Coordinates of C-alpha atoms in Angstrom, one line a residue:
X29 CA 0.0 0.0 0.0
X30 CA 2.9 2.4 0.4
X31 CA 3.7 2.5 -3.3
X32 CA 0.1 3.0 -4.3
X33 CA -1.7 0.5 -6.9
X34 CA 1.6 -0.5 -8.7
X35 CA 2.5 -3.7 -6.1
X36 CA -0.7 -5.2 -6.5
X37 CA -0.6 -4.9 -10.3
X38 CA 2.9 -6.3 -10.1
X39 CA 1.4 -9.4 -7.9
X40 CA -1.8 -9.8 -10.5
X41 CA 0.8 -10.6 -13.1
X42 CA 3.4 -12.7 -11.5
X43 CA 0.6 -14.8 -10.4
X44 CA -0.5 -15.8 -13.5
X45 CA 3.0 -16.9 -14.3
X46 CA 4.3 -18.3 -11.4
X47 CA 4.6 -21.8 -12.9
X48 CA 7.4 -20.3 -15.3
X49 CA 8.9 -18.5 -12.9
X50 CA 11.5 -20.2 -9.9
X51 CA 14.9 -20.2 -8.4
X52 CA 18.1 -20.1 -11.1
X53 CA 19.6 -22.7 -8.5
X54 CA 17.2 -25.4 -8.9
X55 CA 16.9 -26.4 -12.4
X56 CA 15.2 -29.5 -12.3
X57 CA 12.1 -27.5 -10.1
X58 CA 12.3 -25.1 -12.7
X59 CA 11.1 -28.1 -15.7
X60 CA 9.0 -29.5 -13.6
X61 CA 7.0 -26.2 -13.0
X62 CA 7.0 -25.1 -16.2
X63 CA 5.3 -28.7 -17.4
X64 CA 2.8 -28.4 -14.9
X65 CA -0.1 -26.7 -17.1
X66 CA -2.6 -23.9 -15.6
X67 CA -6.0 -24.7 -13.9
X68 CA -8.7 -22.9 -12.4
X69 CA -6.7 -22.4 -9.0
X70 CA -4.6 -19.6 -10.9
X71 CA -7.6 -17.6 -11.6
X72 CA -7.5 -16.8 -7.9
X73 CA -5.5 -14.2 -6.3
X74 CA -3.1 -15.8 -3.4
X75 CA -3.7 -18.9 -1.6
X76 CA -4.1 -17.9 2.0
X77 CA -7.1 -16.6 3.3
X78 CA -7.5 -13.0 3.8
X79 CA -10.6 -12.0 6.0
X80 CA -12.5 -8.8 6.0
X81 CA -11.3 -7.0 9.1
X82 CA -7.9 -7.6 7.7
X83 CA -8.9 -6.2 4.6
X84 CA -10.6 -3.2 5.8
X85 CA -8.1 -2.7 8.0
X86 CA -5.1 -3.4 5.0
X87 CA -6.8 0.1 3.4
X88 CA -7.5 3.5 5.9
X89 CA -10.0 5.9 4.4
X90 CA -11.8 2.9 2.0
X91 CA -14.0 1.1 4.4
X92 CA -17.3 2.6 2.3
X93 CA -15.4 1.9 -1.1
X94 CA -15.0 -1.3 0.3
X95 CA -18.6 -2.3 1.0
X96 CA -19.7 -0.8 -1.6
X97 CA -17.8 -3.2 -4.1
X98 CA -18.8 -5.9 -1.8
X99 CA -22.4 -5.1 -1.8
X100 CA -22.4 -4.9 -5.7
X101 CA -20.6 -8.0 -6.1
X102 CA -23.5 -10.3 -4.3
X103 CA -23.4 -13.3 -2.8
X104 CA -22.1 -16.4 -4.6
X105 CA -23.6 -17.0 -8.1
X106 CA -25.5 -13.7 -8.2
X107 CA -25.5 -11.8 -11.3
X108 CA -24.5 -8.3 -10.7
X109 CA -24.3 -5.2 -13.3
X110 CA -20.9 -3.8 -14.3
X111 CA -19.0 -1.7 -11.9
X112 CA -17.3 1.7 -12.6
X113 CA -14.5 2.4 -9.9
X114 CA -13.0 6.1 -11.0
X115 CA -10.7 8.3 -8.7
X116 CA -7.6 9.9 -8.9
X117 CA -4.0 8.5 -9.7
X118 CA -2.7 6.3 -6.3
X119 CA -5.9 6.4 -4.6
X120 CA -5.9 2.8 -3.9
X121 CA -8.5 1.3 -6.6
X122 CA -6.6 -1.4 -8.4
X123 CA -5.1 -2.7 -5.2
X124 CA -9.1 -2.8 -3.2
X125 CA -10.0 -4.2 -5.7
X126 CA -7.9 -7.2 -6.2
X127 CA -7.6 -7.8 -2.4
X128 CA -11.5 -8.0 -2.5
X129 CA -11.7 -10.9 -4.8
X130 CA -8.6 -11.8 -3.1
X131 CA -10.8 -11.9 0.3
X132 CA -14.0 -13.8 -1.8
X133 CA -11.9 -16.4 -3.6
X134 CA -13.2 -16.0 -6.4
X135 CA -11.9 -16.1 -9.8
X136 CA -11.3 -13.3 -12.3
X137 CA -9.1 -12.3 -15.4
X138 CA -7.1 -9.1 -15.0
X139 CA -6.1 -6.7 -17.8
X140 CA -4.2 -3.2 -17.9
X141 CA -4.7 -0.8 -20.9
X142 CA -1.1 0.3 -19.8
X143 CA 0.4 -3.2 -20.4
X144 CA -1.9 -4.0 -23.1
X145 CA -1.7 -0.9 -25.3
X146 CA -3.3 -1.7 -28.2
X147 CA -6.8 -3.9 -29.0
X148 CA -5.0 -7.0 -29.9
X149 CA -2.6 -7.1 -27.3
X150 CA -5.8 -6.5 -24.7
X151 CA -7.7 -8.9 -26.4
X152 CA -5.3 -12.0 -26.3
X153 CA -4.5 -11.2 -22.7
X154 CA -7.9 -11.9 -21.5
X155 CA -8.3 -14.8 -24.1
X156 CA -4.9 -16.1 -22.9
X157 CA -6.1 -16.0 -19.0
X158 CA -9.4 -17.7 -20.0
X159 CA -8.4 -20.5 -22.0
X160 CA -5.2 -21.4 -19.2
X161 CA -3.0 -20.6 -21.9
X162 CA 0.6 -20.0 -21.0
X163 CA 3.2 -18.7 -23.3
X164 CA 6.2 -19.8 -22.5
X165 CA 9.2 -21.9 -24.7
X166 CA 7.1 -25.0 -23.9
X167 CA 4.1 -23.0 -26.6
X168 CA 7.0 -21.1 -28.3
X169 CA 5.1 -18.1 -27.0
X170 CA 2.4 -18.1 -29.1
X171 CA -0.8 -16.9 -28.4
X172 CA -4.1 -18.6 -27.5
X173 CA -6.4 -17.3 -29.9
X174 CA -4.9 -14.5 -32.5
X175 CA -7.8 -11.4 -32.7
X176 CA -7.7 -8.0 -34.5
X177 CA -11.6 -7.4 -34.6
X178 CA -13.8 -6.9 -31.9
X179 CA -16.5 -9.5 -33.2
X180 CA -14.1 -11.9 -33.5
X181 CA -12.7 -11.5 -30.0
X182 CA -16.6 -11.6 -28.8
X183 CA -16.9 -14.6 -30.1
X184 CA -13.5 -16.1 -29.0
X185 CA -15.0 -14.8 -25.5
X186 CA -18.0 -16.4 -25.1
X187 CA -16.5 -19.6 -26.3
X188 CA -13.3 -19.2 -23.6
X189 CA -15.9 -18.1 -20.6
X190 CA -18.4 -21.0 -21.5
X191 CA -15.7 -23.8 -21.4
X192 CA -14.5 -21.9 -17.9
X193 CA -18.2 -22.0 -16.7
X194 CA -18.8 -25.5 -17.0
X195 CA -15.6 -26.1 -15.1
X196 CA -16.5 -24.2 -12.6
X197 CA -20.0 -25.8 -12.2
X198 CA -18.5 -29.1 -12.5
X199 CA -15.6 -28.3 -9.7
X200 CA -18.7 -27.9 -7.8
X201 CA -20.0 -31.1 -8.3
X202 CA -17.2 -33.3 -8.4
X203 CA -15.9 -34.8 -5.0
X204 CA -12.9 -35.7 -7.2
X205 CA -11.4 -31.5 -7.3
X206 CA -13.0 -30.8 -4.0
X207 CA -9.8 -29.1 -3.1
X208 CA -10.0 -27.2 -6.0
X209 CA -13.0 -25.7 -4.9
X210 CA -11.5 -25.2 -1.2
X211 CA -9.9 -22.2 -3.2
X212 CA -12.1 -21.0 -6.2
X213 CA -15.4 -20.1 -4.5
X214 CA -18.8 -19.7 -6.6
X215 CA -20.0 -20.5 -10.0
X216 CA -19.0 -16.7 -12.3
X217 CA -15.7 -15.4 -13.7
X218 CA -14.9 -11.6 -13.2
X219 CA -13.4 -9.4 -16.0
X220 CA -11.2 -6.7 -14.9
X221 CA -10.2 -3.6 -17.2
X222 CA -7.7 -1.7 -15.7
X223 CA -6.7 1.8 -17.1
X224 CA -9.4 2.4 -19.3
X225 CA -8.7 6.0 -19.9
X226 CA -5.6 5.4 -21.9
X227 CA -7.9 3.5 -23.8
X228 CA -9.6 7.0 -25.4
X229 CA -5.7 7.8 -27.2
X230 CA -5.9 4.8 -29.2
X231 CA -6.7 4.1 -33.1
X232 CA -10.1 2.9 -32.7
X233 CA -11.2 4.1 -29.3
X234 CA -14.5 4.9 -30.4
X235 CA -15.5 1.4 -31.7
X236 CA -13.7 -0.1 -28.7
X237 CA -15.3 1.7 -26.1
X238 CA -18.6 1.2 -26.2
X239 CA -17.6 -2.6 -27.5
X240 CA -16.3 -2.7 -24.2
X241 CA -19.3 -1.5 -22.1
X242 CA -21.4 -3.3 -24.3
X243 CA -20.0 -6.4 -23.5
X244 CA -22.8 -8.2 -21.1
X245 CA -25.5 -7.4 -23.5
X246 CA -23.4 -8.7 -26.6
X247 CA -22.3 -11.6 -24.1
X248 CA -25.8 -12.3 -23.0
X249 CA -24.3 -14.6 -20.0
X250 CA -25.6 -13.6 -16.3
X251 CA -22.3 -15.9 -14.6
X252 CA -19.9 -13.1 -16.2
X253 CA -19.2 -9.6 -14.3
X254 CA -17.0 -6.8 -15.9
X255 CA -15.5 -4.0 -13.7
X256 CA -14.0 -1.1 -15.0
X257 CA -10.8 0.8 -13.3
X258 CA -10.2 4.5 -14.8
X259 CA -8.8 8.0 -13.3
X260 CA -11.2 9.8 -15.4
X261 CA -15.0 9.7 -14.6
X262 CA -17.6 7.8 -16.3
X263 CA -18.7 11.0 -17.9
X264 CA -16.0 11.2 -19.9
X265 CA -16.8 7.7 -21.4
X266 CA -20.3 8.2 -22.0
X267 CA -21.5 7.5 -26.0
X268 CA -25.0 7.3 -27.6
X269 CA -24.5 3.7 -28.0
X270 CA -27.1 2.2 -25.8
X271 CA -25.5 0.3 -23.2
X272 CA -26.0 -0.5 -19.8
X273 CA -24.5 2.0 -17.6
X274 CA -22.0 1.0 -15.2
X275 CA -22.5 1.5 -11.2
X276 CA -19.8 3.8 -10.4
X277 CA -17.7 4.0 -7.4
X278 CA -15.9 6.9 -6.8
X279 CA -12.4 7.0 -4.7
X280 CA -12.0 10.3 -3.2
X281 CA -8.3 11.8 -2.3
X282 CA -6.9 10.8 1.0
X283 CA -7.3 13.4 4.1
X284 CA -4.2 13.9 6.1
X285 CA -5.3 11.6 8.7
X286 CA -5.9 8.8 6.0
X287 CA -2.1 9.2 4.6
X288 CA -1.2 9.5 8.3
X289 CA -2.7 6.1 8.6
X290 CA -1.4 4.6 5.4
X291 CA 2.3 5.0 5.9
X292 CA 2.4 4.4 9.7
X293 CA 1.6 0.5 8.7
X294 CA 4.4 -1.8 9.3
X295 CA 6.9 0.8 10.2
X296 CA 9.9 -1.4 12.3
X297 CA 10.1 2.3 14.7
X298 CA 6.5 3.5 14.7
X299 CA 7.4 6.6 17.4
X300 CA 10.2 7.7 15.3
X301 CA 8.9 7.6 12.1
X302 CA 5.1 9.2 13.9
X303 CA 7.7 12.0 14.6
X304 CA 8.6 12.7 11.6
X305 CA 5.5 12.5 9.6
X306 CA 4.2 14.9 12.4
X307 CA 7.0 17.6 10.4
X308 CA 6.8 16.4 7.1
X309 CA 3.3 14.9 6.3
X310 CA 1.3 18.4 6.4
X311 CA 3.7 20.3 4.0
X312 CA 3.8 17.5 1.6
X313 CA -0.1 16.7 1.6
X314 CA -0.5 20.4 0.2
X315 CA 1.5 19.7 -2.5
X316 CA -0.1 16.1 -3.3
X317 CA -1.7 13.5 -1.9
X318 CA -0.8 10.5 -4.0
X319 CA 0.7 7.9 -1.9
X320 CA 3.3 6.9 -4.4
X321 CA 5.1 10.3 -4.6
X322 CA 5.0 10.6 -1.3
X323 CA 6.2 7.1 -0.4
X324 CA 9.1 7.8 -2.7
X325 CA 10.0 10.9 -0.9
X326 CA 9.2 10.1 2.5
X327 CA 12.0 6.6 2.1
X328 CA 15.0 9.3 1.2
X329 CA 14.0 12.1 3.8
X330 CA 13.5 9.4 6.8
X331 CA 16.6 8.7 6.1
X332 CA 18.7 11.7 6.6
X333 CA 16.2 11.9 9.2
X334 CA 17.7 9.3 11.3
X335 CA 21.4 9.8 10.7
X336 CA 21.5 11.7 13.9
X337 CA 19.9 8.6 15.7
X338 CA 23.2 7.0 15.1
X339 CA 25.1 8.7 17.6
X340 CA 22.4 8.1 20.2
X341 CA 21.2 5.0 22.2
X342 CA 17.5 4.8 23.6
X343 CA 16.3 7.9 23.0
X344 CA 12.5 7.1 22.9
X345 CA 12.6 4.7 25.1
X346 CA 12.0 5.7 28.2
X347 CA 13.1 9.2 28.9
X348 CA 12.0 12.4 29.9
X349 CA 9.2 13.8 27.5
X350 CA 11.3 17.4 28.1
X351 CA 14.4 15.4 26.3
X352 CA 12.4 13.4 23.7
X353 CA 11.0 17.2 22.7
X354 CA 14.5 18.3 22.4
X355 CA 16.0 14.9 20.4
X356 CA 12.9 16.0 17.6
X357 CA 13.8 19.5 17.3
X358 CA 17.6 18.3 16.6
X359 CA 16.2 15.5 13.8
X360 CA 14.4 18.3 12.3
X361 CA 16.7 20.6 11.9
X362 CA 19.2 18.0 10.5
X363 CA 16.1 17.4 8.0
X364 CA 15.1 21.4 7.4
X365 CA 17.5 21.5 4.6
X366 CA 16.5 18.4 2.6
X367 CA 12.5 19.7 2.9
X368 CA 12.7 22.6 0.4
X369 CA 14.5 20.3 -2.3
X370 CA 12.4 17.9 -2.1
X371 CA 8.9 19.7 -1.7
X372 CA 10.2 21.4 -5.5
X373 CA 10.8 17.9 -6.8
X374 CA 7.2 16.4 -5.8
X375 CA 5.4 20.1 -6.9
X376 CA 7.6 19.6 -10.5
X377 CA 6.6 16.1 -11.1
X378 CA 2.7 16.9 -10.6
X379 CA 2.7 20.3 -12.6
X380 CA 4.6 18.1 -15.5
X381 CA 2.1 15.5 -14.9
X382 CA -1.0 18.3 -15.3
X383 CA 1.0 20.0 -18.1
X384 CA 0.7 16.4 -20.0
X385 CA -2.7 15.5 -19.5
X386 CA -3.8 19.5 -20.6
X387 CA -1.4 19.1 -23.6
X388 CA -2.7 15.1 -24.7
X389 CA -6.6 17.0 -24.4
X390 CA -5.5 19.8 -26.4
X391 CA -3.2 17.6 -28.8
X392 CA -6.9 15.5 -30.0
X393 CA -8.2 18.7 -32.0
X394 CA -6.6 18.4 -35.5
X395 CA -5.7 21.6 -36.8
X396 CA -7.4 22.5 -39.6
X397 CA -7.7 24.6 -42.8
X398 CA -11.0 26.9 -43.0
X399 CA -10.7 29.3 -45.9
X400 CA -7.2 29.3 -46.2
X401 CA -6.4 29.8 -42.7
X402 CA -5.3 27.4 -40.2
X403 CA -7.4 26.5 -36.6
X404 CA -6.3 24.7 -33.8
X405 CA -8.7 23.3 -32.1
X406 CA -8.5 23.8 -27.9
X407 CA -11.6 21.4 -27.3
X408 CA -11.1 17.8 -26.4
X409 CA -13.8 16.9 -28.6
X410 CA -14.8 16.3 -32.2
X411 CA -17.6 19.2 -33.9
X412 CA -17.9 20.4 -37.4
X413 CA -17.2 23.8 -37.7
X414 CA -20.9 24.9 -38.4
X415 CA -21.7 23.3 -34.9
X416 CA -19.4 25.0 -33.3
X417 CA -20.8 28.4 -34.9
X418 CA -24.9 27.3 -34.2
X419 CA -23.2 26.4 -30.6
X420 CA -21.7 29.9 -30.2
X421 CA -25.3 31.1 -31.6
X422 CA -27.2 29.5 -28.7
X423 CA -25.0 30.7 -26.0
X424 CA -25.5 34.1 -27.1
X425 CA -29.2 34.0 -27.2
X426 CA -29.5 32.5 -23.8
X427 CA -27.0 34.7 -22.3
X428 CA -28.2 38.0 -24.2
X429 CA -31.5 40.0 -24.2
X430 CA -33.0 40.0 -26.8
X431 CA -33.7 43.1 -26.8
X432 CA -29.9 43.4 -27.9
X433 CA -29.7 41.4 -30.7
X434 CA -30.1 44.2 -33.0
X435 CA -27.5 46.4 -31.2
X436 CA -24.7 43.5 -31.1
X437 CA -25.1 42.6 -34.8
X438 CA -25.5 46.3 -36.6
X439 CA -23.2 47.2 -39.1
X440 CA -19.8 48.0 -36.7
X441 CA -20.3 44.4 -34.9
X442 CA -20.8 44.1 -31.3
X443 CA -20.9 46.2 -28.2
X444 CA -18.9 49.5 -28.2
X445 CA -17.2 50.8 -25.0
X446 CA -16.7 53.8 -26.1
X447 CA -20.3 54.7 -26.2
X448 CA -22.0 56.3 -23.3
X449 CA -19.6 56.2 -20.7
X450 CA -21.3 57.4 -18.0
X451 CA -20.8 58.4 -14.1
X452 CA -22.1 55.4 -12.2
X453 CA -23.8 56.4 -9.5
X454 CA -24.6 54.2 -6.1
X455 CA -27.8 53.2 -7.4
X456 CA -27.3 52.4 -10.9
X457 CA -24.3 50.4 -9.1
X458 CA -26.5 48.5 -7.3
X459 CA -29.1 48.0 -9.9
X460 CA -26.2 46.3 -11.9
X461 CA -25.3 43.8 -8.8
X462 CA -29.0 43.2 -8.0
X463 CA -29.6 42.5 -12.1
X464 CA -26.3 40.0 -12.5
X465 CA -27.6 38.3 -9.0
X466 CA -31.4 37.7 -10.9
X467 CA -29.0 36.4 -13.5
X468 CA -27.3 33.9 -11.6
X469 CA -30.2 33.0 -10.3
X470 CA -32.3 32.3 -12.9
X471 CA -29.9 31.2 -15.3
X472 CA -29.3 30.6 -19.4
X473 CA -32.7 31.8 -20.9
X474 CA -34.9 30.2 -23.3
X475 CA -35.1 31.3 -27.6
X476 CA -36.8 30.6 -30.1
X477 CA -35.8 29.1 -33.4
X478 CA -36.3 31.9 -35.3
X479 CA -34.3 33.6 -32.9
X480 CA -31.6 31.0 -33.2
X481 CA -31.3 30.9 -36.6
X482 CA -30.9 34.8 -37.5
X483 CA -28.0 35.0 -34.8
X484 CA -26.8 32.3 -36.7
X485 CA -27.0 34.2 -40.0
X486 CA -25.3 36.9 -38.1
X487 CA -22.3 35.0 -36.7
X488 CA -21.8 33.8 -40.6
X489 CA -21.6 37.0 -42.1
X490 CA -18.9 37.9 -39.4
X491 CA -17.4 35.2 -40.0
X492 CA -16.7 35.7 -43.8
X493 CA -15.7 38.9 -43.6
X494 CA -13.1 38.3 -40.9
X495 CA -12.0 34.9 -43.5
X496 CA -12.1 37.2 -46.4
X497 CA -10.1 39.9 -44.6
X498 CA -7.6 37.2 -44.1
X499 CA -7.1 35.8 -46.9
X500 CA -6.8 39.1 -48.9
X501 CA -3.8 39.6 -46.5
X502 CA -2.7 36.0 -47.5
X503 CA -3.6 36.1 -51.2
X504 CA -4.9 32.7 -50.9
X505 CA -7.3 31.4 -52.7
X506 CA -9.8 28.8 -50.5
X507 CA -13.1 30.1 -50.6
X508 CA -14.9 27.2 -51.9
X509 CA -13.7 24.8 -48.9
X510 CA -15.0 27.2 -47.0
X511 CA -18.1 27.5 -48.3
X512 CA -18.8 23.7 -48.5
X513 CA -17.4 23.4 -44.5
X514 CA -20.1 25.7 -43.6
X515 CA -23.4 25.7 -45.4
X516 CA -24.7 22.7 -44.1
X517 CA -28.0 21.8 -43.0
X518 CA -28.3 23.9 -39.7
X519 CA -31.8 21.5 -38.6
X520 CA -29.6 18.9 -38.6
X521 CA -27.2 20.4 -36.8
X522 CA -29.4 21.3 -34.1
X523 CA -30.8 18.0 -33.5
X524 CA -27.0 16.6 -33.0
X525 CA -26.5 19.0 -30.5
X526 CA -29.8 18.3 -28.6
X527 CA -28.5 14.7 -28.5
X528 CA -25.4 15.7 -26.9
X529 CA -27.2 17.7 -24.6
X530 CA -25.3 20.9 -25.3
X531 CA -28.5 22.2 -26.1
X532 CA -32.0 21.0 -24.8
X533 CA -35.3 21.7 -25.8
X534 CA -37.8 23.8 -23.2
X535 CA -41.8 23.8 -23.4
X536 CA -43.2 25.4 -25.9
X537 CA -44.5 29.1 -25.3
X538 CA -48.2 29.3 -24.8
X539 CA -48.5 32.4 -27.1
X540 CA -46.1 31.4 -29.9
X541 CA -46.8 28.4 -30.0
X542 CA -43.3 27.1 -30.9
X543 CA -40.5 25.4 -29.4
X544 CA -37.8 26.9 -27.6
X545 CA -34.6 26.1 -26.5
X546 CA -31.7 26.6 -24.2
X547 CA -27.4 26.3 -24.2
X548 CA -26.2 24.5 -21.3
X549 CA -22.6 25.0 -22.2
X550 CA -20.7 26.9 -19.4
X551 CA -19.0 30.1 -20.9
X552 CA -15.5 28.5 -20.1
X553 CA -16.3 26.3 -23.0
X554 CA -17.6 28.7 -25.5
X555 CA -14.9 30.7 -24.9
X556 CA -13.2 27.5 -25.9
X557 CA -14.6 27.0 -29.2
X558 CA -14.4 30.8 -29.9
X559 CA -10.4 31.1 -29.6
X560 CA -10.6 27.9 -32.1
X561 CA -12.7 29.6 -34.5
X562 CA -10.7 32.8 -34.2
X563 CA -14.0 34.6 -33.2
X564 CA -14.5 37.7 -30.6
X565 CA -16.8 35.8 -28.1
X566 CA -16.4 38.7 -25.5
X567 CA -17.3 41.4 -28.1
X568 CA -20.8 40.1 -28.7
X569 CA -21.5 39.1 -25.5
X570 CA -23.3 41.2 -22.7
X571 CA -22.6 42.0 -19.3
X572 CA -25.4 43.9 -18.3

């Protein structure tokens, strides 16, 4: 638990390979493991028993995760729907959640979207762990079952987790493998995904994905459970694909306490190292709270914590609380100097590590070529560049008056400063606050289609002068792309974005008669897609 979720990922894997794997000094063990072949006892994590106070106890701050898991798991043989666990990096998820199954005995095939980094290679792992295949020189590492194609590795799958079914259910039965069964509790097989939010960089992430979720209706076998691991949240995963969505689990960050907890287990000198977490642990947990960066610093800095323990004999052990007082403020100022180094290193490593994830979102949008000039995208998503426009057209229609649609869009283009600059007074001052509180308040408002549609109109014609404008500059020629990128079918449009819920459809108005609608895009985002469109947002946009 003091390195995070890496040991237990490191465990999952020898396991499954722990017939290959033995002592250089004993050859003739070695053949005689590698011969033996693979049964349904290596589908189980760990041969000794692990209770549940031991395992609620292994993991501070995740008794409720904990349960949870335990309570959507079932009893033996009960069908269950597929579990989401999400939290940050370190946070304990991977390793809770072997230990569970660990704790149940029952077993499950693993797989890590970090290890496995392409379909295939995820693919044939879990076929590989189904089917007891083993590649080793004894197979001349070959696989189990070769698959490129989804459909082919769903129907490799349901083959592999049939044959393992009936072995289970005939373990069950037989008094012949009744020490089998001693260690492979219940009649299912688990599936474990690890890492699935590396999964959105690759190829074909958006036929895998919801391939993946879709799994227990493709599958159609109640005796099979799938849990999902990810850092990111189910939200981010989310497709209009129709499967069933998971039950997610959330992992929150660790409080001071909890990490207090944590790295206090199995400590040889528990008052001496107490000590100096009480000087170190609150600085560092401001910086960041994953346990593996912490673990790694905490190992070096205990260290040259302790040198000055060297010259002295029993100094918590039975003296004066006066002189243990004074023994602590010596240990900390040999440490003072090491704290600033390494409180840099840790804040580095975590603004590099926020740095990359911000640069992989923005890296997704393509750039692009719209009437001879080139867009880069800021938005971690896909949208045709009329989308993004009727988007930009509904934001300003449920953030603006209407009332002001003909002043924004008149012949100089949007809201001029310079105008009427007036004395505030106290009251007008007030009447401003009051009006952007009833704004808050009340939120986006509601337009009409009509309304919609001749912002849109508006935003266009702004649009091509500030393209044509550019490209005079460039001499380039490029106005037909542009044309054909943007006069689409805008209905069409519309309804795409009503699916995505960027924009959603209100009641209709009783005097109208028509339907209206409403953005639900926050203005962080359409500030967003502006800066990719190259389009002055703020200019058109009023702030009462």
């Amino acid at each position: 638990m003091d390195s995070g979720e890496s040991p237990q990922i490191t465990r999952r894997t020898t396991r499954l390979s722990a017939l290959a794997v033995s002592s250089s000094s004993d050859a003739g063990t070695h053949k005689k493991t590698t011969a033996q072949k693979l049964s349904l006892k290596d589908l189980v994590l760990g041969e000794e028993p692990l209770i549940l106070d031991d395992l609620l106890s292994s993991f501070p701050g995740r008794r409720g995760q904990i349960i949870d898991v335990l309570r959507l798991l079932g009893p033996l043989g009960s069908p269950m729907l597929p579990i989401f666990v999400y939290g940050g990096a370190s946070m304990g998820k991977t390793s809770v959640i072997l230990q569970i199954f660990r704790h149940l005995k029952r077993p499950f095939v693993y797989a890590s979207c970090c290890t496995c980094y392409s379909p295939r290679i995820l693919f044939e792992s879990i076929l590989n762990q189904l089917m007891l295949h083993q590649r080793d020189e004894k197979h001349c590492y070959s696989r189990a079952k070769c698959c490129e194609r989804p459909s082919d590795f769903a129907n490799f799958l349901r083959e592999a987790l049939v044959n393992i079914l009936d072995n289970l259910k005939g373990t069950s039965m037989k008094s012949s493998t009744r020490k089998i069964s001693e260690y492979v509790k219940g009649n299912m097989i688990y599936l474990i995904i690890d890492n699935l939010e590396l999964l959105r960089d690759w190829d074909k992430s958006s036929t895998i994905l919801p391939f993946l979720f879709g799994l227990p209706g493709i599958l159609k076998l109640p005796e099979v459970g799938i849990i999902f691991i990810s850092k990111a949240s189910p939200d981010t995963f989310y497709s209009n694909s129709g499967y069933m969505e998971p039950v997610p689990v959330y992992f929150p960050g660790y409080t001071e306490e909890e990490l207090r907890q944590i790295f206090m287990q199995k400590q040889a000198n528990p008052e001496v190292y107490s000590s100096f977490l009480k000087n170190v642990l609150k600085l560092f947990s401001r910086v960041s709270r994953r346990v593996n960066e912490l673990s790694t610093d905490f190992s070096v800095l205990f260290e040259k914590y302790c040198e000055p323990l060297e010259e002295m004999v029993n100094v918590f052990g039975g003296d004066t609380k006066q002189k243990k007082q004074d023994v602590e403020r010596k240990l900390f100022s040999h440490l003072e100097p090491h704290i600033s180094p390494a409180l840099n290193k840790i804040f580095r490593i975590s603004s590099l590590d926020a740095e990359a994830d911000d640069q992989k979102a923005r890296g997704k949008g393509s750039s692009r070529k719209l009437g001879g000039r080139e867009t880069i995208e800021e938005i971690d998503f896909h949208m045709s560049t009329s989308a993004m426009y009727l988007l930009l057209s509904a934001f300003l229609a449920s953030r603006n008056p209407a009332t002001l649609d003909a002043s924004l869009f008149d012949s100089i283009g949007g809201l001029d400063n310079r105008k009427r600059k007036r004395k505030c007074f106290e009251k007008e001052m007030e009447h401003k606050a009051t009006a952007e509180q009833e704004l808050l308040i009340k939120g986006p408002g509601t337009f009409p289609l009509e309304r919609l549609l001749a912002n849109y109109q508006c935003i266009m014609s702004v649009a091509e002068i500030a393209a044509d404008k550019e490209q005079q500059g460039n001499d380039s020629p490029g106005t037909e792309s542009r044309e054909d990128g943007l006069m689409s079918d805008v209905l069409l449009q519309l309804s795409s974005l009503c699916n995505a819920n960027f924009i959603r459809k209100g009641g209709s108005c009783p005097l109208e008669g028509s339907t209206r609608y409403r953005c639900t895009i926050s203005e962080e985002l359409a500030l967003k897609i502006a800066r990719s469109l190259k389009f002055p947002l703020s200019k058109y946009l009023s702030r009462r």
